mmCIF file of C-alpha atoms in Angstrom:
data_model
loop_
_atom_site.group_PDB
_atom_site.id
_atom_site.type_symbol
_atom_site.label_atom_id
_atom_site.label_comp_id
_atom_site.label_asym_id
_atom_site.label_seq_id
_atom_site.Cartn_x
_atom_site.Cartn_y
_atom_site.Cartn_z
ATOM 1 C CA MET A 876 12.859 -5.458 -4.758
ATOM 2 C CA ASP A 877 10.945 -8.585 -5.868
ATOM 3 C CA GLN A 878 7.944 -8.241 -7.861
ATOM 4 C CA ASP A 879 5.967 -10.610 -5.702
ATOM 5 C CA LYS A 880 6.360 -8.743 -2.649
ATOM 6 C CA VAL A 881 5.434 -4.931 -1.573
ATOM 7 C CA ILE A 882 6.115 -2.884 1.227
ATOM 8 C CA ILE A 883 2.826 -1.713 2.885
ATOM 9 C CA THR A 884 2.204 0.168 6.260
ATOM 10 C CA VAL A 885 -0.119 -1.772 8.572
ATOM 11 C CA ASN A 886 -2.511 0.494 11.242
ATOM 12 C CA PHE A 887 -3.778 -1.257 13.855
ATOM 13 C CA ILE A 888 -6.301 1.498 15.072
ATOM 14 C CA LYS A 889 -7.475 -0.121 18.418
ATOM 15 C CA ARG A 890 -3.930 -0.562 19.502
ATOM 16 C CA ASN A 891 -2.253 2.750 18.293
ATOM 17 C CA ILE A 892 0.175 0.455 16.526
ATOM 18 C CA SER A 893 1.867 1.466 13.038
ATOM 19 C CA HIS A 894 4.369 -0.946 11.301
ATOM 20 C CA ASP A 895 5.800 -1.342 7.799
ATOM 21 C CA LEU A 896 5.751 -4.931 6.603
ATOM 22 C CA GLU A 897 6.884 -6.817 3.461
ATOM 23 C CA VAL A 898 4.027 -8.926 2.272
ATOM 24 C CA PRO A 899 3.796 -11.348 -0.819
ATOM 25 C CA LEU A 900 1.298 -10.250 -3.411
ATOM 26 C CA ASP A 901 -0.237 -13.946 -3.904
ATOM 27 C CA ILE A 902 -1.949 -14.313 -0.624
ATOM 28 C CA SER A 903 -5.302 -13.700 0.005
ATOM 29 C CA ALA A 904 -7.196 -10.872 2.023
ATOM 30 C CA ASN A 905 -8.251 -13.623 4.464
ATOM 31 C CA GLU A 906 -4.750 -14.899 4.918
ATOM 32 C CA LEU A 907 -3.327 -11.736 5.463
ATOM 33 C CA CYS A 908 -6.127 -10.921 7.980
ATOM 34 C CA PHE A 909 -5.172 -14.070 9.829
ATOM 35 C CA ALA A 910 -1.605 -13.358 9.935
ATOM 36 C CA LEU A 911 -1.872 -9.785 10.951
ATOM 37 C CA PHE A 912 -4.004 -10.959 13.812
ATOM 38 C CA GLU A 913 -2.038 -13.569 15.078
ATOM 39 C CA LEU A 914 0.783 -11.204 15.106
ATOM 40 C CA TYR A 915 -0.739 -8.414 16.886
ATOM 41 C CA LEU A 916 -3.346 -10.312 19.362
ATOM 42 C CA PRO A 917 -1.894 -13.504 19.711
ATOM 43 C CA SER A 918 -3.170 -14.489 23.145
ATOM 44 C CA THR A 919 -6.786 -12.767 22.822
ATOM 45 C CA GLU A 920 -9.993 -14.729 22.323
ATOM 46 C CA GLU A 921 -11.370 -12.394 19.946
ATOM 47 C CA SER A 922 -11.931 -13.576 16.473
ATOM 48 C CA PHE A 923 -9.953 -12.324 13.771
ATOM 49 C CA GLU A 924 -13.571 -12.505 11.679
ATOM 50 C CA HIS A 925 -14.820 -9.233 13.688
ATOM 51 C CA TYR A 926 -11.890 -7.218 12.286
ATOM 52 C CA TYR A 927 -11.667 -6.109 8.549
ATOM 53 C CA LEU A 928 -8.802 -4.781 6.637
ATOM 54 C CA ARG A 929 -9.392 -1.192 5.064
ATOM 55 C CA THR A 930 -6.960 0.197 2.501
ATOM 56 C CA GLU A 931 -5.747 3.343 1.374
ATOM 57 C CA ARG A 932 -3.686 3.658 -2.019
ATOM 58 C CA PRO A 933 -5.683 2.004 -3.606
ATOM 59 C CA ILE A 934 -9.002 2.580 -1.871
ATOM 60 C CA ALA A 935 -10.589 -0.698 -1.134
ATOM 61 C CA LEU A 936 -12.079 -3.327 1.527
ATOM 62 C CA LEU A 937 -10.048 -6.282 1.777
ATOM 63 C CA LYS A 938 -11.893 -9.621 2.274
ATOM 64 C CA GLY A 939 -12.220 -13.071 0.919
ATOM 65 C CA ASP A 940 -10.153 -15.182 -0.998
ATOM 66 C CA SER A 941 -8.926 -12.657 -3.762
ATOM 67 C CA THR A 942 -5.037 -12.045 -3.589
ATOM 68 C CA LEU A 943 -3.606 -8.363 -2.661
ATOM 69 C CA ARG A 944 -2.364 -8.466 -6.307
ATOM 70 C CA GLU A 945 -5.905 -8.711 -7.371
ATOM 71 C CA PHE A 946 -6.969 -5.754 -4.942
ATOM 72 C CA GLY A 947 -4.091 -3.712 -6.564
ATOM 73 C CA ILE A 948 -2.028 -3.426 -3.345
ATOM 74 C CA ARG A 949 1.550 -2.119 -4.131
ATOM 75 C CA ASN A 950 4.545 -0.504 -2.403
ATOM 76 C CA GLY A 951 3.264 2.253 -0.240
ATOM 77 C CA SER A 952 -0.229 0.981 0.336
ATOM 78 C CA ILE A 953 -1.690 1.435 3.657
ATOM 79 C CA ILE A 954 -3.709 -1.249 5.478
ATOM 80 C CA ASN A 955 -5.768 -0.141 8.328
ATOM 81 C CA ILE A 956 -7.077 -2.796 10.880
ATOM 82 C CA THR A 957 -10.182 -1.828 12.236
ATOM 83 C CA ARG A 958 -13.413 -3.539 13.766
#
């Protein structure tokens, strides 16, 4: 496995969706939030700014321009998309 990518589980609580995704570690929390919002809610008029990413393994609230690597995201991390 590439050291610059990890496999995470993404849970979109509102839609009862759970997927395993491979993501790069060098993207920011904001970039990931925007990409996940486009993936799961492409045709809504809701703003992704009303959602946040809460992680397990490690426990954190992902936000801002810090990268996933800086947050300590690793293989098996779980990211919950919630309002």
